[in-house]
Amino acid sequence: MQEPLLGAEGPDYDTFPEKPPPSPGERTRIGALQSKRVLLAAFAAVLGNFSFGYSLVYASPVIPALEHSLDPNLSLTKTQASWFGSVFTLGAAAGGLSAMVLNDLLGRKLSIMFSALPSVAGYAFMAGAHGLWMLLLGRMLTGFAGGLTAACIPVYVSEIAPPGVRGALGATPQLMAVFGSLSLYALGLLLPWRWLAVAGEGPVLVMILLLSFMPNSPRFLLSRGRDSEALQALTWLRGADADIRWEFEQIQDNVRKQSSRMSWAEARDPHMYRPITIALVMRFLQQLTGITPILVYLQSIFDSTAVLLPPKDDAAIVGAVRLLSVLIAAVTMDLAGRKALLFVSGATMFAANLTLGLYVHFGPKALTPNSTMGMESVPTAGTEQPLVTPTSYLTLVPLLATMLFIMGYAMGWGPITWLLMAEILPLRARGVASGLCVLVSWLTAFALTKSFLPVVNAFGLQAPFFFFAAVCLVNLAFTGCCVPETKGRSLEQIESFFHSGRSVLH
């Protein structure tokens, strides 16, 4: 690949002509223009995360509606409901794996735009469904799109963002995913299930329209030898008057360092497999806390417990709490440290899951339990559960405990697991290892969402919550003995820590 003549001067060619330093007023104007353009490009991309969060929890209000459907072709049994809730995660696993190829084949921007095809098709299948196969295919396609965007969008956002705002913009993908889930819960109060699918098409179409005018990642363009296009993209993102010489050279240098791939012999070295193992186990334990089945079956869970408010209202309130908690985490992550937030998060989720399990086991029983959960057959001998009216304040416990769980997850094990994965994975293994983490995460999510309803029907709703509580204790132990504190450390210091074999990052 021919190197550009960085700073080479002459009458006919001057890649970076010398300019007088800008005045303070001009620097302010340049900074404002740069921020607007980067924010616009990031917003266009993270609309894909909005659609991902929306489609992830689509089953929450739809399953109760389909259980009472008068159409025999659409009425769901308990087994069919578990497939409808869980098949999304299989599609997401396939989408995450495909991102390992598409990210480098099509580029970050085109990969995100490509995700619109399965997303639009999936929503269309569900909106016009006249049989179970159309519902399942629609969930699978929207899951594929979600897995693809979840893997591609963070890469695109981090590669277009200047260092000064990279941390803040790095939190936007999860923020938009949470906002998408909240929007689904809110619209579920107003729209029937078919129109919920139609509404999901809107953000996807807006994403395609906006991304069509956005530049590709300069890093990707340089990796493909398209130097002039990379320079144009970076100039657009930073502004024509910005001095991009140093940043362009840094990107070129990083691209050269990543040109070689990790060999199998290197994969057996502790400095390679230790961080990869930590990242994989964290993704595995993150899902075992129960976050995905709780979000997917949130309204059904409230239907099956004695609740003070209507289940749809409870689900919307939990979505709002989740959004607020992610905002708090984005602000405190670099102040409190990763491990401290992981400890607080794990302890909070343990308390919430234990409270939910104890409430279901010993607390009042719903007057009209939901058929999906099969709670009408689970009272334990010797612990007869009294029926209560919806006005009893004791019935606030499921809502408050679920809000506590969502707060705990969103403040620690939700965002920090993704952040630590990006921080500790070796540079040369980051592409393959991150794809492997996505695969492990969504296959675990599939196993949990598929088995959640059968376990509830066999052992009662309290059983999965007691299991999730036990996992949270394992999370606390794993955080204490295996997870390094990366707050305030450069990526080079973190990689040096794993090379040294020390147990504490100094």
Coordinates of C-alpha atoms in Angstrom, one line a residue:
M1 CA 0.0 0.0 0.0
Q2 CA 1.4 3.4 -1.0
E3 CA 1.9 5.7 1.9
P4 CA 0.4 9.2 1.6
L5 CA 3.0 12.0 1.6
L6 CA 2.1 13.2 5.1
G7 CA 3.3 16.8 5.4
A8 CA 5.4 16.6 2.2
E9 CA 5.7 20.1 0.7
G10 CA 5.9 21.1 -2.9
P11 CA 4.3 23.1 -5.6
D12 CA 2.1 20.3 -6.8
Y13 CA 1.3 18.2 -3.7
D14 CA 0.7 19.1 -0.1
T15 CA -1.3 16.6 1.9
F16 CA -1.4 18.7 5.0
P17 CA -0.5 22.3 4.2
E18 CA 0.8 24.4 7.0
K19 CA -1.7 26.7 8.5
P20 CA -1.4 29.4 11.2
P21 CA -2.8 28.2 14.6
P22 CA -6.5 29.0 15.0
S23 CA -7.7 31.7 17.3
P24 CA -9.7 30.8 20.4
G25 CA -12.9 31.8 18.7
E26 CA -12.1 29.7 15.7
R27 CA -11.2 26.7 17.8
T28 CA -14.6 26.9 19.5
R29 CA -16.3 27.0 16.1
I30 CA -14.3 24.1 14.8
G31 CA -15.0 22.1 18.0
A32 CA -18.7 22.7 17.7
L33 CA -18.8 21.7 14.1
Q34 CA -16.8 18.5 14.8
S35 CA -19.1 17.6 17.7
K36 CA -22.3 18.1 15.6
R37 CA -21.0 16.0 12.8
V38 CA -19.7 13.2 15.0
L39 CA -22.9 13.2 17.0
L40 CA -25.0 13.0 13.8
A41 CA -23.0 10.1 12.5
A42 CA -23.2 8.3 15.9
F43 CA -26.9 8.9 16.2
A44 CA -27.5 7.5 12.7
A45 CA -25.7 4.4 13.7
V46 CA -27.1 3.8 17.1
L47 CA -30.7 3.8 15.7
G48 CA -29.8 0.2 15.0
N49 CA -29.3 -0.3 18.7
F50 CA -32.7 1.3 19.3
S51 CA -34.3 -1.3 17.0
F52 CA -32.3 -4.1 18.8
G53 CA -33.7 -3.1 22.2
Y54 CA -37.2 -2.7 20.7
S55 CA -37.2 -6.2 19.1
L56 CA -35.5 -7.9 22.0
V57 CA -38.5 -7.2 24.3
Y58 CA -41.2 -7.4 21.6
A59 CA -42.3 -10.8 23.1
S60 CA -43.1 -9.3 26.5
P61 CA -46.5 -7.7 25.6
V62 CA -47.2 -10.0 22.6
I63 CA -47.1 -13.4 24.4
P64 CA -50.0 -12.6 26.8
A65 CA -52.0 -11.2 23.8
L66 CA -51.5 -14.3 21.7
E67 CA -52.3 -16.6 24.5
H68 CA -55.8 -15.2 24.4
S69 CA -56.1 -14.9 20.7
L70 CA -59.3 -16.2 19.1
D71 CA -57.4 -17.3 16.0
P72 CA -56.4 -20.9 16.5
N73 CA -53.5 -20.5 14.2
L74 CA -52.0 -17.8 16.4
S75 CA -53.0 -18.9 19.9
L76 CA -49.8 -19.9 21.7
T77 CA -49.3 -22.9 23.9
K78 CA -46.7 -22.9 26.7
T79 CA -44.1 -24.6 24.5
Q80 CA -44.8 -22.3 21.6
A81 CA -44.6 -19.3 23.8
S82 CA -41.1 -20.4 25.0
W83 CA -39.9 -20.7 21.4
F84 CA -41.4 -17.3 20.5
G85 CA -39.5 -15.7 23.4
S86 CA -36.2 -17.5 22.9
V87 CA -35.7 -17.9 19.1
F88 CA -34.7 -14.2 18.9
T89 CA -31.4 -15.1 20.8
L90 CA -30.5 -17.8 18.2
G91 CA -30.8 -15.2 15.5
A92 CA -28.7 -12.8 17.5
A93 CA -26.0 -15.4 17.9
A94 CA -25.9 -16.0 14.1
G95 CA -25.9 -12.2 13.6
G96 CA -22.9 -11.8 16.0
L97 CA -21.0 -14.5 14.2
S98 CA -21.7 -13.0 10.8
A99 CA -20.4 -9.6 12.0
M100 CA -16.9 -11.2 12.3
V101 CA -16.9 -11.5 8.5
L102 CA -19.1 -8.6 7.4
N103 CA -17.3 -6.0 9.6
D104 CA -14.1 -6.5 7.5
L105 CA -15.8 -7.5 4.3
L106 CA -18.4 -4.7 3.9
G107 CA -17.1 -2.3 6.5
R108 CA -18.7 -1.0 9.6
K109 CA -21.2 1.4 8.0
L110 CA -22.4 -1.0 5.3
S111 CA -22.7 -3.8 7.8
I112 CA -25.0 -1.7 9.9
M113 CA -27.1 -0.8 6.8
F114 CA -27.2 -4.4 5.7
S115 CA -28.9 -5.3 9.0
A116 CA -31.9 -3.3 7.9
L117 CA -32.9 -6.1 5.4
P118 CA -33.5 -8.9 7.9
S119 CA -35.0 -6.3 10.4
V120 CA -37.6 -5.0 8.0
A121 CA -38.4 -8.5 6.7
G122 CA -38.8 -9.8 10.3
Y123 CA -41.2 -7.0 11.3
A124 CA -43.2 -7.5 8.2
F125 CA -43.5 -11.3 8.9
M126 CA -44.8 -10.6 12.4
A127 CA -47.1 -7.8 11.4
G128 CA -48.8 -9.9 8.8
A129 CA -48.5 -13.3 10.6
H130 CA -51.3 -15.8 10.1
G131 CA -49.4 -18.8 11.6
L132 CA -46.7 -19.6 14.2
W133 CA -44.0 -20.1 11.5
M134 CA -44.3 -16.5 10.5
L135 CA -44.0 -15.3 14.1
L136 CA -40.9 -17.5 14.7
L137 CA -39.3 -16.5 11.4
G138 CA -39.9 -12.8 12.2
R139 CA -38.3 -13.1 15.6
M140 CA -35.3 -15.0 14.1
L141 CA -34.7 -12.3 11.5
T142 CA -35.0 -9.4 13.9
G143 CA -32.7 -11.3 16.2
F144 CA -30.1 -11.7 13.4
A145 CA -30.3 -8.0 12.7
G146 CA -29.9 -7.2 16.4
G147 CA -26.9 -9.4 16.8
L148 CA -25.2 -7.9 13.8
T149 CA -25.8 -4.3 14.9
A150 CA -24.8 -5.1 18.5
A151 CA -21.4 -6.2 17.2
C152 CA -20.8 -3.6 14.4
I153 CA -22.2 -0.3 15.9
P154 CA -19.8 0.0 18.9
V155 CA -16.9 -0.5 16.5
Y156 CA -18.1 2.2 14.1
V157 CA -18.9 4.7 16.9
S158 CA -15.5 4.2 18.6
E159 CA -13.6 4.6 15.3
I160 CA -15.3 7.9 14.2
A161 CA -15.2 9.5 17.7
P162 CA -12.4 11.8 18.7
P163 CA -10.5 10.7 21.9
G164 CA -12.1 13.5 24.0
V165 CA -15.7 12.2 23.5
R166 CA -15.0 8.5 22.8
G167 CA -16.0 7.4 26.3
A168 CA -19.3 9.4 26.3
L169 CA -20.2 8.2 22.9
G170 CA -19.3 4.6 23.8
A171 CA -22.3 4.5 26.2
T172 CA -24.8 5.6 23.5
P173 CA -25.3 2.1 21.9
Q174 CA -26.6 0.7 25.2
L175 CA -28.5 3.9 26.0
M176 CA -30.3 3.6 22.7
A177 CA -31.0 -0.1 23.2
V178 CA -32.6 0.6 26.6
F179 CA -34.6 3.5 25.1
G180 CA -35.8 1.1 22.4
S181 CA -37.0 -1.3 25.0
L182 CA -38.7 1.5 26.9
S183 CA -40.5 2.6 23.7
L184 CA -41.8 -0.9 23.1
Y185 CA -43.2 -1.1 26.7
A186 CA -44.8 2.4 26.3
L187 CA -46.3 1.6 22.9
G188 CA -47.6 -1.7 24.2
L189 CA -49.9 0.3 26.4
L190 CA -51.5 1.9 23.3
L191 CA -51.1 -0.4 20.3
P192 CA -52.1 -4.0 19.4
W193 CA -49.3 -6.5 18.8
R194 CA -49.5 -6.2 15.0
W195 CA -49.1 -2.5 15.0
L196 CA -46.1 -2.8 17.4
A197 CA -44.3 -4.7 14.6
V198 CA -45.3 -2.0 12.1
A199 CA -44.0 0.7 14.4
G200 CA -40.6 -1.2 14.6
E201 CA -40.0 -0.5 10.9
G202 CA -39.8 3.3 11.5
P203 CA -36.4 3.6 13.2
V204 CA -34.9 1.1 10.8
L205 CA -35.9 3.2 7.8
V206 CA -34.7 6.4 9.4
M207 CA -31.3 4.7 10.1
I208 CA -30.9 3.7 6.5
L209 CA -31.7 7.2 5.3
L210 CA -29.3 9.0 7.7
L211 CA -26.4 6.5 7.3
S212 CA -26.6 7.0 3.5
F213 CA -25.1 10.4 4.0
M214 CA -22.6 9.5 6.7
P215 CA -18.9 8.6 6.0
N216 CA -17.4 5.1 6.5
S217 CA -14.9 4.5 9.3
P218 CA -11.5 6.1 8.4
R219 CA -9.8 3.1 10.0
F220 CA -11.6 0.6 7.8
L221 CA -10.9 2.6 4.7
L222 CA -7.2 2.8 5.6
S223 CA -7.1 -1.0 6.2
R224 CA -8.4 -1.4 2.6
G225 CA -5.8 0.9 1.1
R226 CA -8.3 3.6 0.3
D227 CA -6.2 6.4 1.8
S228 CA -7.8 9.3 0.0
E229 CA -11.3 8.2 1.0
A230 CA -10.1 7.8 4.6
L231 CA -8.7 11.3 4.5
Q232 CA -11.9 12.7 3.2
A233 CA -14.0 10.9 5.8
L234 CA -11.8 12.1 8.7
T235 CA -11.9 15.7 7.2
W236 CA -15.7 15.6 7.1
L237 CA -15.9 14.3 10.7
R238 CA -13.5 16.8 12.2
G239 CA -14.2 19.8 9.9
A240 CA -12.3 21.2 7.0
D241 CA -10.5 23.6 9.2
A242 CA -9.4 21.1 11.9
D243 CA -5.7 19.9 12.0
I244 CA -6.1 16.2 11.5
R245 CA -2.4 15.4 10.7
W246 CA -1.6 13.8 14.0
E247 CA -4.8 11.8 14.2
F248 CA -4.5 10.5 10.7
E249 CA -0.9 9.4 11.4
Q250 CA -2.0 7.6 14.6
I251 CA -4.7 5.7 12.7
Q252 CA -2.3 4.6 10.1
D253 CA 0.2 3.4 12.7
N254 CA -2.6 1.4 14.5
V255 CA -3.7 -0.2 11.3
R256 CA -0.2 -1.3 10.6
K257 CA 0.1 -2.9 14.0
Q258 CA -3.1 -4.9 13.6
S259 CA -2.2 -6.2 10.1
S260 CA -0.9 -9.5 11.5
R261 CA -3.2 -12.1 13.1
M262 CA -2.8 -14.2 16.2
S263 CA -1.4 -17.7 15.6
W264 CA -2.6 -20.8 17.4
A265 CA 0.7 -21.1 19.2
E266 CA 0.3 -17.6 20.6
A267 CA -3.3 -18.5 21.7
R268 CA -1.8 -21.0 24.2
D269 CA 0.2 -18.3 26.0
P270 CA -1.2 -17.1 29.3
H271 CA -1.1 -13.4 28.2
M272 CA -3.5 -14.4 25.4
Y273 CA -5.9 -16.9 26.9
R274 CA -6.2 -15.3 30.4
P275 CA -7.9 -12.1 29.2
I276 CA -10.0 -14.0 26.6
T277 CA -11.1 -16.5 29.3
I278 CA -12.1 -13.6 31.7
A279 CA -14.1 -11.9 28.9
L280 CA -15.9 -15.2 28.0
V281 CA -16.7 -16.0 31.6
M282 CA -18.0 -12.5 32.2
R283 CA -20.3 -12.7 29.2
F284 CA -21.5 -16.2 30.4
L285 CA -22.2 -15.0 34.0
Q286 CA -23.8 -11.8 32.7
Q287 CA -26.5 -13.8 31.0
L288 CA -26.9 -16.3 33.9
T289 CA -28.0 -13.4 36.1
G290 CA -31.3 -13.8 34.2
I291 CA -31.5 -10.4 32.4
T292 CA -32.7 -11.7 29.1
P293 CA -35.5 -14.0 30.2
I294 CA -36.7 -11.4 32.7
L295 CA -36.9 -8.7 30.0
V296 CA -38.4 -11.0 27.4
Y297 CA -41.1 -12.4 29.8
L298 CA -41.4 -9.3 32.0
Q299 CA -45.2 -8.7 31.4
S300 CA -45.9 -12.5 31.8
I301 CA -44.0 -12.5 35.1
F302 CA -46.1 -9.6 36.4
D303 CA -49.2 -11.3 35.1
S304 CA -48.3 -14.3 37.2
T305 CA -47.8 -12.5 40.5
A306 CA -50.2 -10.4 42.6
V307 CA -49.4 -6.9 41.5
L308 CA -50.9 -3.5 42.5
L309 CA -50.7 -2.0 39.0
P310 CA -51.6 -3.5 35.6
P311 CA -48.7 -5.6 34.3
K312 CA -48.3 -3.4 31.2
D313 CA -47.8 -0.4 33.4
D314 CA -45.3 -2.2 35.5
A315 CA -43.3 -3.2 32.4
A316 CA -43.2 0.4 31.2
I317 CA -42.1 1.6 34.7
V318 CA -39.3 -0.9 34.7
G319 CA -38.2 0.2 31.3
A320 CA -37.9 3.8 32.5
V321 CA -35.9 2.7 35.5
R322 CA -33.5 0.8 33.3
L323 CA -32.9 3.9 31.1
L324 CA -32.2 6.1 34.2
S325 CA -29.8 3.4 35.6
V326 CA -27.8 3.3 32.4
L327 CA -27.4 7.1 32.5
I328 CA -26.1 6.9 36.1
A329 CA -23.7 4.1 35.1
A330 CA -22.3 6.2 32.2
V331 CA -21.6 9.0 34.6
T332 CA -20.1 7.0 37.4
M333 CA -18.1 4.3 35.6
D334 CA -14.9 6.4 35.4
L335 CA -15.3 7.8 38.9
A336 CA -16.0 4.7 41.0
G337 CA -14.0 2.1 39.1
R338 CA -15.1 -1.0 37.3
K339 CA -14.7 -3.5 40.2
A340 CA -16.5 -1.4 42.7
L341 CA -19.5 -1.1 40.4
L342 CA -19.4 -4.8 39.6
F343 CA -19.6 -5.6 43.3
V344 CA -22.5 -3.2 43.9
S345 CA -24.2 -4.5 40.8
G346 CA -23.8 -8.2 41.8
A347 CA -25.0 -7.6 45.4
T348 CA -28.0 -5.6 44.2
M349 CA -29.1 -8.3 41.7
F350 CA -28.6 -11.0 44.4
A351 CA -30.9 -9.1 46.8
A352 CA -33.5 -8.5 44.1
N353 CA -33.6 -12.1 42.8
L354 CA -33.8 -13.5 46.3
T355 CA -36.6 -11.1 47.2
L356 CA -38.6 -12.1 44.0
G357 CA -38.1 -15.8 44.8
L358 CA -39.2 -15.5 48.4
Y359 CA -42.2 -13.4 47.4
V360 CA -43.4 -15.9 44.9
H361 CA -42.8 -18.8 47.2
F362 CA -44.3 -17.4 50.4
G363 CA -46.2 -14.3 49.3
P364 CA -49.8 -13.8 48.0
K365 CA -51.0 -15.5 44.9
A366 CA -52.5 -13.7 41.9
L367 CA -56.3 -13.9 41.6
T368 CA -56.0 -14.6 37.8
P369 CA -52.7 -16.1 37.1
N370 CA -51.3 -16.1 33.6
S371 CA -51.6 -19.3 31.7
T372 CA -48.1 -19.1 30.3
M373 CA -46.5 -19.3 33.6
G374 CA -48.8 -22.0 34.9
M375 CA -48.7 -20.5 38.4
E376 CA -52.1 -22.0 39.2
S377 CA -50.4 -25.3 40.0
V378 CA -47.3 -24.3 42.1
P379 CA -48.3 -23.6 45.7
T380 CA -46.0 -25.6 48.0
A381 CA -47.3 -27.9 50.6
G382 CA -47.4 -26.2 54.0
T383 CA -47.1 -22.7 52.5
E384 CA -50.6 -22.0 51.3
Q385 CA -50.5 -18.6 49.5
P386 CA -53.5 -16.4 50.3
L387 CA -55.3 -14.6 47.5
V388 CA -55.1 -10.9 47.7
T389 CA -56.9 -8.0 46.2
P390 CA -55.0 -5.7 43.8
T391 CA -55.2 -2.9 46.4
S392 CA -52.8 -4.5 48.8
Y393 CA -49.5 -2.6 49.1
L394 CA -47.7 -5.9 49.5
T395 CA -48.3 -6.5 45.8
L396 CA -45.8 -3.7 45.1
V397 CA -42.9 -6.1 46.0
P398 CA -42.6 -7.7 42.5
L399 CA -42.4 -4.3 40.9
L400 CA -39.9 -2.9 43.4
A401 CA -37.7 -6.0 43.3
T402 CA -37.7 -6.0 39.5
M403 CA -36.8 -2.3 39.5
L404 CA -34.0 -3.1 41.9
F405 CA -32.7 -5.9 39.7
I406 CA -32.8 -3.8 36.6
M407 CA -31.0 -0.9 38.4
G408 CA -28.3 -3.3 39.6
Y409 CA -27.7 -4.8 36.2
A410 CA -27.7 -1.5 34.3
M411 CA -25.2 0.0 36.8
G412 CA -22.6 -2.7 36.5
W413 CA -22.8 -6.1 34.9
G414 CA -24.7 -4.7 31.9
P415 CA -22.4 -2.0 30.5
I416 CA -19.1 -2.9 32.3
T417 CA -19.0 -6.4 30.8
W418 CA -18.9 -4.9 27.3
L419 CA -16.4 -2.2 28.4
L420 CA -14.0 -4.7 30.0
M421 CA -14.2 -6.9 27.0
A422 CA -12.9 -4.1 24.8
E423 CA -10.2 -3.1 27.4
I424 CA -8.7 -6.5 28.2
L425 CA -8.8 -8.5 25.0
P426 CA -5.4 -8.6 23.2
L427 CA -5.3 -6.2 20.2
R428 CA -4.4 -9.0 17.7
A429 CA -7.1 -11.3 18.9
R430 CA -9.9 -8.7 19.5
G431 CA -11.9 -9.5 16.3
V432 CA -12.2 -13.2 16.8
A433 CA -12.4 -13.1 20.6
S434 CA -15.2 -10.5 20.6
G435 CA -17.1 -12.6 18.1
L436 CA -16.7 -15.6 20.4
C437 CA -17.9 -13.6 23.3
V438 CA -21.1 -12.6 21.3
L439 CA -21.7 -16.3 20.4
V440 CA -21.3 -17.4 24.1
S441 CA -23.5 -14.6 25.3
W442 CA -26.5 -15.3 23.0
L443 CA -26.3 -19.1 23.1
T444 CA -26.5 -18.8 26.9
A445 CA -29.4 -16.3 26.5
F446 CA -31.2 -18.8 24.2
A447 CA -30.8 -21.7 26.7
L448 CA -32.2 -19.5 29.5
T449 CA -35.1 -18.1 27.6
K450 CA -36.0 -21.4 26.1
S451 CA -35.9 -23.2 29.5
F452 CA -37.4 -20.4 31.6
L453 CA -41.1 -21.3 31.0
P454 CA -40.7 -25.1 31.2
V455 CA -38.8 -24.7 34.5
V456 CA -41.5 -22.4 35.8
N457 CA -44.3 -24.8 34.8
A458 CA -42.4 -27.7 36.4
F459 CA -41.1 -26.1 39.6
G460 CA -42.8 -22.7 40.0
L461 CA -41.8 -19.2 39.3
Q462 CA -39.6 -19.0 42.4
A463 CA -37.1 -21.6 41.0
P464 CA -35.4 -19.5 38.3
F465 CA -35.1 -16.5 40.7
F466 CA -33.4 -18.6 43.3
F467 CA -31.0 -19.9 40.6
F468 CA -30.3 -16.3 39.4
A469 CA -29.6 -15.3 43.0
A470 CA -27.1 -18.1 43.4
V471 CA -25.4 -17.0 40.1
C472 CA -25.0 -13.5 41.5
L473 CA -23.0 -14.8 44.4
V474 CA -20.7 -16.6 41.9
N475 CA -20.4 -13.2 40.1
L476 CA -19.2 -11.6 43.3
A477 CA -16.6 -14.2 43.9
F478 CA -15.4 -14.1 40.3
T479 CA -15.1 -10.3 40.4
G480 CA -13.0 -10.5 43.5
C481 CA -10.5 -13.1 42.4
C482 CA -10.3 -12.7 38.6
V483 CA -11.4 -9.3 37.3
P484 CA -8.6 -6.7 37.1
E485 CA -9.3 -3.0 37.9
T486 CA -8.8 -1.1 34.6
K487 CA -9.8 2.4 35.8
G488 CA -7.3 5.0 34.7
R489 CA -5.1 2.4 32.9
S490 CA -4.0 2.7 29.3
L491 CA -4.6 -0.2 27.0
E492 CA -0.8 -0.7 26.9
Q493 CA -0.7 -1.0 30.7
I494 CA -3.5 -3.5 30.7
E495 CA -1.9 -5.7 28.1
S496 CA 1.5 -5.4 29.9
F497 CA -0.3 -6.6 33.1
F498 CA -1.4 -9.9 31.4
H499 CA 2.1 -10.3 29.9
S500 CA 3.6 -10.0 33.4
G501 CA 1.4 -12.7 35.0
R502 CA 0.7 -10.5 38.0
S503 CA -2.6 -11.0 39.9
V504 CA -3.1 -7.2 40.6
L505 CA -3.0 -4.4 38.1
H506 CA -0.7 -1.7 39.4

